[in-house]
PDB file of C-alpha atoms and ligand atoms in Angstrom:
ATOM      1  CA  MET A   1     -10.573  20.618  14.017  1.00 45.00           C
ATOM      2  CA  ALA A   2     -13.761  18.545  13.994  1.00 46.00           C
ATOM      3  CA  GLU A   3     -13.434  14.755  14.199  1.00 51.00           C
ATOM      4  CA  ALA A   4     -14.434  12.831  11.075  1.00 50.00           C
ATOM      5  CA  GLY A   5     -17.704  11.691  12.640  1.00 46.00           C
ATOM      6  CA  THR A   6     -18.895  15.211  13.459  1.00 53.00           C
ATOM      7  CA  ARG A   7     -18.865  16.370   9.833  1.00 55.00           C
ATOM      8  CA  THR A   8     -21.823  15.809   7.501  1.00 57.00           C
ATOM      9  CA  PRO A   9     -21.074  12.431   5.902  1.00 58.00           C
ATOM     10  CA  GLY A  10     -23.802  12.640   3.235  1.00 77.00           C
ATOM     11  CA  LEU A  11     -22.433  15.891   1.828  1.00 86.00           C
ATOM     12  CA  ALA A  12     -18.753  15.095   2.191  1.00 92.00           C
ATOM     13  CA  PRO A  13     -18.225  11.319   2.227  1.00 95.00           C
ATOM     14  CA  TRP A  14     -14.464  11.791   1.950  1.00 96.00           C
ATOM     15  CA  ASN A  15     -14.418  12.771   5.606  1.00 96.00           C
ATOM     16  CA  ASN A  16     -14.627   9.080   6.418  1.00 96.00           C
ATOM     17  CA  LEU A  17     -11.490   7.371   5.077  1.00 97.00           C
ATOM     18  CA  GLU A  18     -11.689   4.309   7.311  1.00 96.00           C
ATOM     19  CA  GLY A  19      -9.760   1.423   5.748  1.00 96.00           C
ATOM     20  CA  LYS A  20      -7.471   3.533   3.566  1.00 97.00           C
ATOM     21  CA  ILE A  21      -3.726   3.160   3.947  1.00 97.00           C
ATOM     22  CA  VAL A  22      -1.892   6.345   3.017  1.00 97.00           C
ATOM     23  CA  MET A  23       1.809   7.156   2.910  1.00 97.00           C
ATOM     24  CA  VAL A  24       2.964  10.751   3.369  1.00 97.00           C
ATOM     25  CA  THR A  25       6.535  11.766   2.536  1.00 96.00           C
ATOM     26  CA  GLY A  26       8.029  14.783   4.273  1.00 96.00           C
ATOM     27  CA  ALA A  27       5.948  13.815   7.290  1.00 97.00           C
ATOM     28  CA  SER A  28       8.294  15.012  10.029  1.00 98.00           C
ATOM     29  CA  SER A  29       7.196  18.662   9.877  1.00 96.00           C
ATOM     30  CA  GLY A  30       4.994  21.269   8.263  1.00 95.00           C
ATOM     31  CA  ILE A  31       2.447  20.296   5.650  1.00 95.00           C
ATOM     32  CA  GLY A  32       3.302  16.587   5.700  1.00 96.00           C
ATOM     33  CA  ARG A  33       2.966  16.295   9.468  1.00 97.00           C
ATOM     34  CA  ASP A  34      -0.373  18.098   9.546  1.00 97.00           C
ATOM     35  CA  LEU A  35      -1.684  15.942   6.691  1.00 97.00           C
ATOM     36  CA  CYS A  36      -0.704  12.782   8.590  1.00 98.00           C
ATOM     37  CA  LEU A  37      -2.639  13.923  11.643  1.00 98.00           C
ATOM     38  CA  ASP A  38      -5.649  14.878   9.553  1.00 98.00           C
ATOM     39  CA  LEU A  39      -5.709  11.641   7.551  1.00 98.00           C
ATOM     40  CA  ALA A  40      -5.486   9.669  10.800  1.00 97.00           C
ATOM     41  CA  ARG A  41      -8.422  11.672  12.183  1.00 97.00           C
ATOM     42  CA  ALA A  42     -10.366  10.725   9.052  1.00 97.00           C
ATOM     43  CA  GLY A  43      -9.701   7.027   9.764  1.00 97.00           C
ATOM     44  CA  CYS A  44      -6.660   6.259   7.590  1.00 97.00           C
ATOM     45  CA  ARG A  45      -3.740   4.143   8.617  1.00 97.00           C
ATOM     46  CA  VAL A  46      -0.735   6.351   7.975  1.00 98.00           C
ATOM     47  CA  ILE A  47       2.824   5.579   6.880  1.00 98.00           C
ATOM     48  CA  ALA A  48       4.910   8.616   7.819  1.00 98.00           C
ATOM     49  CA  ALA A  49       8.212   8.990   5.960  1.00 97.00           C
ATOM     50  CA  ALA A  50      11.135  11.419   6.226  1.00 97.00           C
ATOM     51  CA  ARG A  51      14.738  11.507   7.448  1.00 97.00           C
ATOM     52  CA  ARG A  52      14.219  12.687  11.036  1.00 98.00           C
ATOM     53  CA  THR A  53      12.908   9.485  12.587  1.00 98.00           C
ATOM     54  CA  ASP A  54      12.720  10.916  16.111  1.00 98.00           C
ATOM     55  CA  ARG A  55      10.075  13.353  14.889  1.00 98.00           C
ATOM     56  CA  LEU A  56       8.277  10.620  12.953  1.00 98.00           C
ATOM     57  CA  ARG A  57       8.150   8.391  16.016  1.00 97.00           C
ATOM     58  CA  SER A  58       6.643  11.158  18.117  1.00 97.00           C
ATOM     59  CA  LEU A  59       4.048  11.796  15.365  1.00 98.00           C
ATOM     60  CA  CYS A  60       3.156   8.084  15.260  1.00 97.00           C
ATOM     61  CA  GLU A  61       2.863   7.962  19.045  1.00 96.00           C
ATOM     62  CA  GLU A  62       0.462  10.889  18.864  1.00 96.00           C
ATOM     63  CA  ILE A  63      -1.642   9.118  16.228  1.00 96.00           C
ATOM     64  CA  ASN A  64      -1.532   5.664  17.795  1.00 95.00           C
ATOM     65  CA  GLY A  65      -2.432   7.050  21.198  1.00 90.00           C
ATOM     66  CA  SER A  66      -5.396   9.074  19.986  1.00 74.00           C
ATOM     67  CA  GLY A  67      -7.696   6.654  18.160  1.00 61.00           C
ATOM     68  CA  PRO A  68     -10.974   5.156  19.336  1.00 59.00           C
ATOM     69  CA  SER A  69     -10.406   1.758  20.942  1.00 54.00           C
ATOM     70  CA  GLN A  70     -12.204  -0.175  18.174  1.00 48.00           C
ATOM     71  CA  ARG A  71      -9.526   0.851  15.680  1.00 53.00           C
ATOM     72  CA  SER A  72      -6.417  -1.256  15.184  1.00 55.00           C
ATOM     73  CA  ALA A  73      -3.843  -0.318  17.837  1.00 77.00           C
ATOM     74  CA  VAL A  74      -1.118   0.529  15.350  1.00 93.00           C
ATOM     75  CA  ARG A  75      -2.513   3.088  12.947  1.00 96.00           C
ATOM     76  CA  SER A  76       0.704   4.821  12.027  1.00 98.00           C
ATOM     77  CA  VAL A  77       4.254   3.667  11.369  1.00 98.00           C
ATOM     78  CA  ALA A  78       7.435   5.624  10.760  1.00 98.00           C
ATOM     79  CA  ILE A  79       9.652   4.882   7.771  1.00 98.00           C
ATOM     80  CA  GLU A  80      13.091   6.427   7.398  1.00 98.00           C
ATOM     81  CA  LEU A  81      13.366   7.782   3.876  1.00 96.00           C
ATOM     82  CA  ASP A  82      15.788  10.142   2.171  1.00 94.00           C
ATOM     83  CA  VAL A  83      14.434  10.985  -1.268  1.00 91.00           C
ATOM     84  CA  SER A  84      17.871  12.200  -2.340  1.00 91.00           C
ATOM     85  CA  ALA A  85      19.533   8.876  -1.470  1.00 94.00           C
ATOM     86  CA  ASP A  86      20.698   6.318  -4.038  1.00 94.00           C
ATOM     87  CA  GLU A  87      18.224   3.986  -5.736  1.00 93.00           C
ATOM     88  CA  PRO A  88      18.862   0.901  -3.545  1.00 96.00           C
ATOM     89  CA  SER A  89      18.345   2.924  -0.354  1.00 96.00           C
ATOM     90  CA  ILE A  90      15.121   4.408  -1.672  1.00 94.00           C
ATOM     91  CA  ALA A  91      13.946   0.991  -2.880  1.00 94.00           C
ATOM     92  CA  ALA A  92      14.566  -0.452   0.592  1.00 97.00           C
ATOM     93  CA  SER A  93      12.525   2.335   2.215  1.00 96.00           C
ATOM     94  CA  VAL A  94       9.740   1.873  -0.337  1.00 94.00           C
ATOM     95  CA  GLN A  95       9.691  -1.870   0.364  1.00 96.00           C
ATOM     96  CA  ARG A  96       9.457  -1.278   4.129  1.00 97.00           C
ATOM     97  CA  ALA A  97       6.585   1.122   3.471  1.00 97.00           C
ATOM     98  CA  CYS A  98       4.745  -1.418   1.307  1.00 96.00           C
ATOM     99  CA  ASP A  99       5.274  -4.109   3.970  1.00 97.00           C
ATOM    100  CA  ALA A 100       4.124  -1.934   6.880  1.00 97.00           C
ATOM    101  CA  PHE A 101       0.390  -2.577   6.373  1.00 97.00           C
ATOM    102  CA  GLY A 102       0.581  -4.944   3.365  1.00 96.00           C
ATOM    103  CA  ARG A 103      -0.416  -2.343   0.753  1.00 95.00           C
ATOM    104  CA  ILE A 104      -0.599   1.395   0.134  1.00 96.00           C
ATOM    105  CA  ASP A 105      -3.805   2.932  -1.222  1.00 96.00           C
ATOM    106  CA  GLY A 106      -2.526   6.475  -1.590  1.00 96.00           C
ATOM    107  CA  LEU A 107       0.781   8.328  -1.633  1.00 95.00           C
ATOM    108  CA  VAL A 108       0.937  11.994  -0.693  1.00 95.00           C
ATOM    109  CA  ASN A 109       4.317  12.713  -2.218  1.00 93.00           C
ATOM    110  CA  ASN A 110       5.000  15.852  -0.240  1.00 92.00           C
ATOM    111  CA  ALA A 111       8.787  15.426  -0.308  1.00 89.00           C
ATOM    112  CA  GLY A 112       9.073  13.641  -3.648  1.00 67.00           C
ATOM    113  CA  VAL A 113       9.867   9.932  -3.958  1.00 62.00           C
ATOM    114  CA  ARG A 114       9.775   7.532  -6.893  1.00 67.00           C
ATOM    115  CA  GLY A 115       9.573   3.775  -7.458  1.00 61.00           C
ATOM    116  CA  PHE A 116       6.271   2.655  -5.915  1.00 65.00           C
ATOM    117  CA  VAL A 117       4.666  -0.571  -7.085  1.00 58.00           C
ATOM    118  CA  CYS A 118       1.929  -1.030  -4.458  1.00 67.00           C
ATOM    119  CA  LEU A 119      -0.133   2.041  -5.070  1.00 67.00           C
ATOM    120  CA  LYS A 120      -3.586   3.272  -6.211  1.00 69.00           C
ATOM    121  CA  ILE A 121      -3.639   7.026  -5.687  1.00 74.00           C
ATOM    122  CA  TYR A 122      -0.777   9.448  -6.064  1.00 75.00           C
ATOM    123  CA  ILE A 123      -0.834  13.069  -4.931  1.00 77.00           C
ATOM    124  CA  ASN A 124       2.162  15.216  -5.722  1.00 68.00           C
ATOM    125  CA  ASN A 125       3.057  18.806  -5.000  1.00 62.00           C
ATOM    126  CA  VAL A 126       5.273  19.045  -8.068  1.00 57.00           C
ATOM    127  CA  VAL A 127       3.088  20.000 -10.991  1.00 55.00           C
ATOM    128  CA  PHE A 128       4.833  18.953 -14.196  1.00 58.00           C
ATOM    129  CA  PRO A 129       5.595  15.205 -13.927  1.00 67.00           C
ATOM    130  CA  LYS A 130       2.142  14.319 -12.712  1.00 73.00           C
ATOM    131  CA  GLN A 131       0.606  14.682 -16.198  1.00 80.00           C
ATOM    132  CA  VAL A 132       3.096  12.243 -17.696  1.00 82.00           C
ATOM    133  CA  MET A 133       2.623   9.952 -14.726  1.00 86.00           C
ATOM    134  CA  ALA A 134      -1.163  10.083 -15.023  1.00 89.00           C
ATOM    135  CA  LEU A 135      -0.842   8.944 -18.639  1.00 87.00           C
ATOM    136  CA  GLU A 136       1.615   6.187 -17.844  1.00 87.00           C
ATOM    137  CA  LEU A 137       0.012   4.868 -14.647  1.00 89.00           C
ATOM    138  CA  GLY A 138      -3.647   5.103 -15.670  1.00 92.00           C
ATOM    139  CA  GLY A 139      -3.461   1.634 -17.214  1.00 93.00           C
ATOM    140  CA  SER A 140      -2.499   0.267 -13.817  1.00 92.00           C
ATOM    141  CA  ASN A 141      -5.535   1.994 -12.303  1.00 92.00           C
ATOM    142  CA  ILE A 142      -3.372   4.506 -10.471  1.00 93.00           C
ATOM    143  CA  ARG A 143      -4.683   8.054 -10.330  1.00 94.00           C
ATOM    144  CA  VAL A 144      -2.153  10.890 -10.296  1.00 93.00           C
ATOM    145  CA  ASN A 145      -3.032  14.427  -9.252  1.00 93.00           C
ATOM    146  CA  ALA A 146      -1.043  17.419  -8.080  1.00 91.00           C
ATOM    147  CA  ILE A 147      -1.768  20.056  -5.480  1.00 92.00           C
ATOM    148  CA  ALA A 148      -0.168  23.455  -5.998  1.00 90.00           C
ATOM    149  CA  PRO A 149      -0.382  25.103  -2.579  1.00 92.00           C
ATOM    150  CA  GLY A 150      -0.332  28.770  -1.766  1.00 92.00           C
ATOM    151  CA  LEU A 151       1.419  30.015   1.356  1.00 92.00           C
ATOM    152  CA  PHE A 152       0.907  27.918   4.495  1.00 93.00           C
ATOM    153  CA  ARG A 153       2.586  27.994   7.892  1.00 91.00           C
ATOM    154  CA  SER A 154       5.403  25.479   8.244  1.00 91.00           C
ATOM    155  CA  GLU A 155       9.047  25.378   9.272  1.00 91.00           C
ATOM    156  CA  ILE A 156      10.208  26.944   6.020  1.00 91.00           C
ATOM    157  CA  THR A 157       7.584  29.707   6.040  1.00 92.00           C
ATOM    158  CA  ALA A 158       7.412  30.405   9.803  1.00 92.00           C
ATOM    159  CA  ALA A 159       9.608  33.535   9.735  1.00 93.00           C
ATOM    160  CA  LEU A 160       7.869  34.937   6.652  1.00 93.00           C
ATOM    161  CA  MET A 161       4.423  34.391   8.163  1.00 91.00           C
ATOM    162  CA  GLU A 162       5.406  36.599  11.135  1.00 92.00           C
ATOM    163  CA  LYS A 163       5.983  39.646   8.879  1.00 92.00           C
ATOM    164  CA  GLU A 164       3.395  42.328   9.406  1.00 92.00           C
ATOM    165  CA  TRP A 165       3.612  43.482   5.786  1.00 92.00           C
ATOM    166  CA  LEU A 166       2.449  40.082   4.622  1.00 91.00           C
ATOM    167  CA  ASN A 167      -1.079  40.911   5.770  1.00 89.00           C
ATOM    168  CA  ARG A 168      -1.023  44.059   3.598  1.00 90.00           C
ATOM    169  CA  VAL A 169       0.015  41.916   0.642  1.00 86.00           C
ATOM    170  CA  ALA A 170      -2.965  39.647   1.308  1.00 88.00           C
ATOM    171  CA  GLU A 171      -5.375  42.574   1.597  1.00 90.00           C
ATOM    172  CA  LYS A 172      -4.231  44.080  -1.697  1.00 87.00           C
ATOM    173  CA  THR A 173      -3.346  41.141  -3.911  1.00 87.00           C
ATOM    174  CA  VAL A 174      -4.954  37.932  -2.681  1.00 91.00           C
ATOM    175  CA  PRO A 175      -8.441  37.566  -4.176  1.00 92.00           C
ATOM    176  CA  LEU A 176      -9.855  35.895  -1.046  1.00 94.00           C
ATOM    177  CA  ARG A 177      -7.893  38.355   1.187  1.00 93.00           C
ATOM    178  CA  THR A 178      -6.383  35.561   3.277  1.00 91.00           C
ATOM    179  CA  TYR A 179      -3.613  32.991   3.212  1.00 89.00           C
ATOM    180  CA  GLY A 180      -5.919  30.525   4.875  1.00 88.00           C
ATOM    181  CA  THR A 181      -4.916  27.678   7.103  1.00 94.00           C
ATOM    182  CA  LEU A 182      -3.574  24.321   6.064  1.00 95.00           C
ATOM    183  CA  ASP A 183      -6.563  22.741   7.767  1.00 96.00           C
ATOM    184  CA  PRO A 184      -9.082  22.786   6.152  1.00 96.00           C
ATOM    185  CA  ALA A 185      -7.679  24.393   2.972  1.00 96.00           C
ATOM    186  CA  LEU A 186      -5.322  21.571   2.020  1.00 96.00           C
ATOM    187  CA  THR A 187      -6.632  18.770   4.209  1.00 97.00           C
ATOM    188  CA  SER A 188     -10.067  18.835   2.550  1.00 97.00           C
ATOM    189  CA  VAL A 189      -8.596  18.487  -0.955  1.00 97.00           C
ATOM    190  CA  VAL A 190      -6.290  15.662   0.105  1.00 97.00           C
ATOM    191  CA  ARG A 191      -9.188  13.822   1.784  1.00 98.00           C
ATOM    192  CA  PHE A 192     -11.239  14.141  -1.412  1.00 97.00           C
ATOM    193  CA  LEU A 193      -8.404  12.820  -3.581  1.00 97.00           C
ATOM    194  CA  ILE A 194      -7.836   9.838  -1.279  1.00 97.00           C
ATOM    195  CA  HIS A 195     -11.548   8.942  -1.195  1.00 97.00           C
ATOM    196  CA  ASP A 196     -13.228   6.833  -3.888  1.00 95.00           C
ATOM    197  CA  SER A 197     -15.446   9.855  -4.686  1.00 95.00           C
ATOM    198  CA  SER A 198     -12.552  11.041  -6.852  1.00 96.00           C
ATOM    199  CA  SER A 199     -12.075   7.703  -8.606  1.00 95.00           C
ATOM    200  CA  TYR A 200     -12.602   9.369 -12.027  1.00 96.00           C
ATOM    201  CA  VAL A 201     -10.181  12.213 -11.285  1.00 96.00           C
ATOM    202  CA  SER A 202      -6.641  11.950 -12.636  1.00 95.00           C
ATOM    203  CA  GLY A 203      -4.082  14.245 -14.231  1.00 93.00           C
ATOM    204  CA  ASN A 204      -5.346  17.379 -12.483  1.00 92.00           C
ATOM    205  CA  ILE A 205      -3.632  20.254 -10.753  1.00 91.00           C
ATOM    206  CA  PHE A 206      -5.535  21.548  -7.765  1.00 93.00           C
ATOM    207  CA  ILE A 207      -4.405  25.109  -7.078  1.00 93.00           C
ATOM    208  CA  VAL A 208      -5.130  25.773  -3.407  1.00 94.00           C
ATOM    209  CA  ASP A 209      -3.985  29.350  -2.894  1.00 94.00           C
ATOM    210  CA  ALA A 210      -7.027  31.615  -2.270  1.00 95.00           C
ATOM    211  CA  GLY A 211      -6.582  32.805  -5.867  1.00 93.00           C
ATOM    212  CA  VAL A 212      -3.161  34.315  -5.179  1.00 90.00           C
ATOM    213  CA  THR A 213      -1.750  33.401  -8.599  1.00 88.00           C
ATOM    214  CA  LEU A 214      -4.681  34.919 -10.521  1.00 87.00           C
ATOM    215  CA  PRO A 215      -3.491  38.554 -10.679  1.00 78.00           C
ATOM    216  CA  GLY A 216      -0.313  37.363 -12.377  1.00 74.00           C
ATOM    217  CA  ILE A 217       1.829  40.282 -11.269  1.00 60.00           C
ATOM    218  CA  PRO A 218       1.932  41.187  -7.570  1.00 56.00           C
ATOM    219  CA  LEU A 219       0.857  44.798  -7.019  1.00 53.00           C
ATOM    220  CA  PHE A 220       3.892  45.735  -4.947  1.00 54.00           C
ATOM    221  CA  SER A 221       3.807  49.392  -6.012  1.00 51.00           C
ATOM    222  CA  SER A 222       0.433  49.907  -4.325  1.00 52.00           C
ATOM    223  CA  LEU A 223       1.394  48.313  -1.018  1.00 52.00           C
TER     224      LEU A 223
HETATM  225  N1  LIG B 301       4.554  25.812   3.256  1.00 84.32           N
HETATM  226  C1  LIG B 301       4.215  26.400   2.122  1.00 84.32           C
HETATM  227  O1  LIG B 301       3.670  27.518   2.131  1.00 84.32           O
HETATM  228  C2  LIG B 301       4.445  25.706   0.807  1.00 84.32           C
HETATM  229  C3  LIG B 301       3.916  26.302  -0.346  1.00 84.32           C
HETATM  230  C4  LIG B 301       4.112  25.685  -1.574  1.00 84.32           C
HETATM  231  C5  LIG B 301       4.817  24.481  -1.642  1.00 84.32           C
HETATM  232  N2  LIG B 301       5.334  23.934  -0.500  1.00 84.32           N
HETATM  233  C6  LIG B 301       6.066  22.670  -0.641  1.00 84.32           C
HETATM  234  O2  LIG B 301       5.493  21.686   0.209  1.00 84.32           O
HETATM  235  C7  LIG B 301       6.499  20.781   0.663  1.00 84.32           C
HETATM  236  C8  LIG B 301       6.491  20.719   2.182  1.00 84.32           C
HETATM  237  O3  LIG B 301       6.802  21.994   2.658  1.00 84.32           O
HETATM  238  P1  LIG B 301       6.672  22.442   4.165  1.00 84.32           P
HETATM  239  O4  LIG B 301       6.290  23.871   4.129  1.00 84.32           O
HETATM  240  O5  LIG B 301       5.821  21.517   4.938  1.00 84.32           O
HETATM  241  O6  LIG B 301       8.212  22.359   4.616  1.00 84.32           O
HETATM  242  P2  LIG B 301       8.915  21.762   5.914  1.00 84.32           P
HETATM  243  O7  LIG B 301       8.128  22.064   7.152  1.00 84.32           O
HETATM  244  O8  LIG B 301      10.320  22.218   5.847  1.00 84.32           O
HETATM  245  O9  LIG B 301       8.858  20.186   5.670  1.00 84.32           O
HETATM  246  C9  LIG B 301       9.627  19.561   4.687  1.00 84.32           C
HETATM  247  C10 LIG B 301       9.529  18.063   4.914  1.00 84.32           C
HETATM  248  O10 LIG B 301      10.242  17.404   3.865  1.00 84.32           O
HETATM  249  C11 LIG B 301      11.135  16.474   4.460  1.00 84.32           C
HETATM  250  N3  LIG B 301      12.313  16.323   3.638  1.00 84.32           N
HETATM  251  C12 LIG B 301      13.177  17.286   3.231  1.00 84.32           C
HETATM  252  N4  LIG B 301      14.175  16.736   2.510  1.00 84.32           N
HETATM  253  C13 LIG B 301      13.935  15.409   2.477  1.00 84.32           C
HETATM  254  C14 LIG B 301      14.628  14.311   1.915  1.00 84.32           C
HETATM  255  N5  LIG B 301      15.784  14.459   1.244  1.00 84.32           N
HETATM  256  N6  LIG B 301      14.101  13.073   2.046  1.00 84.32           N
HETATM  257  C15 LIG B 301      12.950  12.904   2.723  1.00 84.32           C
HETATM  258  N7  LIG B 301      12.250  13.897   3.308  1.00 84.32           N
HETATM  259  C16 LIG B 301      12.757  15.137   3.176  1.00 84.32           C
HETATM  260  C17 LIG B 301      11.466  17.037   5.820  1.00 84.32           C
HETATM  261  O11 LIG B 301      11.790  15.985   6.711  1.00 84.32           O
HETATM  262  P3  LIG B 301      13.263  15.518   7.150  1.00 84.32           P
HETATM  263  O12 LIG B 301      14.113  16.759   7.208  1.00 84.32           O
HETATM  264  O13 LIG B 301      13.029  14.887   8.468  1.00 84.32           O
HETATM  265  O14 LIG B 301      13.688  14.546   6.103  1.00 84.32           O
HETATM  266  C18 LIG B 301      10.131  17.633   6.235  1.00 84.32           C
HETATM  267  O15 LIG B 301       9.316  16.656   6.818  1.00 84.32           O
HETATM  268  C19 LIG B 301       7.824  21.316   0.100  1.00 84.32           C
HETATM  269  O16 LIG B 301       8.093  20.601  -1.089  1.00 84.32           O
HETATM  270  C20 LIG B 301       7.523  22.774  -0.195  1.00 84.32           C
HETATM  271  O17 LIG B 301       8.330  23.288  -1.217  1.00 84.32           O
HETATM  272  C21 LIG B 301       5.154  24.520   0.713  1.00 84.32           C
END
């Protein structure tokens, strides 16, 4: 993927996210991990959260070892977080996340966590609660948007993505005839939502699926 600086900044200012501090839950694999790497490439400092801290540490090492020398040495920290844990445990993880860089500008809630008080932008992959949250948090100047992804390669989809018949499904039912790749399909939308260009955008669902949900009923009989 191109580095932030090699894109056209005038046309896509969200490709420079220098100064933003973003937390990603579910960061130890799949979509969350790739988003962490992409946000770091765009200049963000990244708080990577999940249960498997060994994976998070290796992700942070990759990010911290890859930046230009003028950037702060520590650009990513790992936070152990289990979103299914009890409230005090989650609160402790959230506090450590808030303390890591002193504030959090954006949360990509890829694994689903609640209870943040140090936040400006919230991106969820669960569609329903975000509308209520956008209403409730707007007064605190927190934007809430959801991304509804199509099919992307990750740990949970790896075996499915190997199936030969899946390509026939794409050819016959997916309007854009592809499942696309996480980068740039999802990364570009997340960058936009983190950037101040989207400061008037809240309460939206961004369906990023090559149009796969448009036909309504999959045309299995014609496959
Ligand atoms: N891939 C797709 O095509 C696709 C499409 C639509 C929606 N989604 C949704 O996108 C999200 C990410 O999916 P993925 O494909 O990237 O899956 P994945 O590769 O399995 O990653 C899931 C991530 O969530 C973390 N996680 C799971 N349970 C957790 C818990 N209790 N507390 C904290 N973190 C937890 C995992 O880390 P630890 O195990 O280390 O905690 C891992 O980092 C999921 O909600 C999935 O349903 C994915």
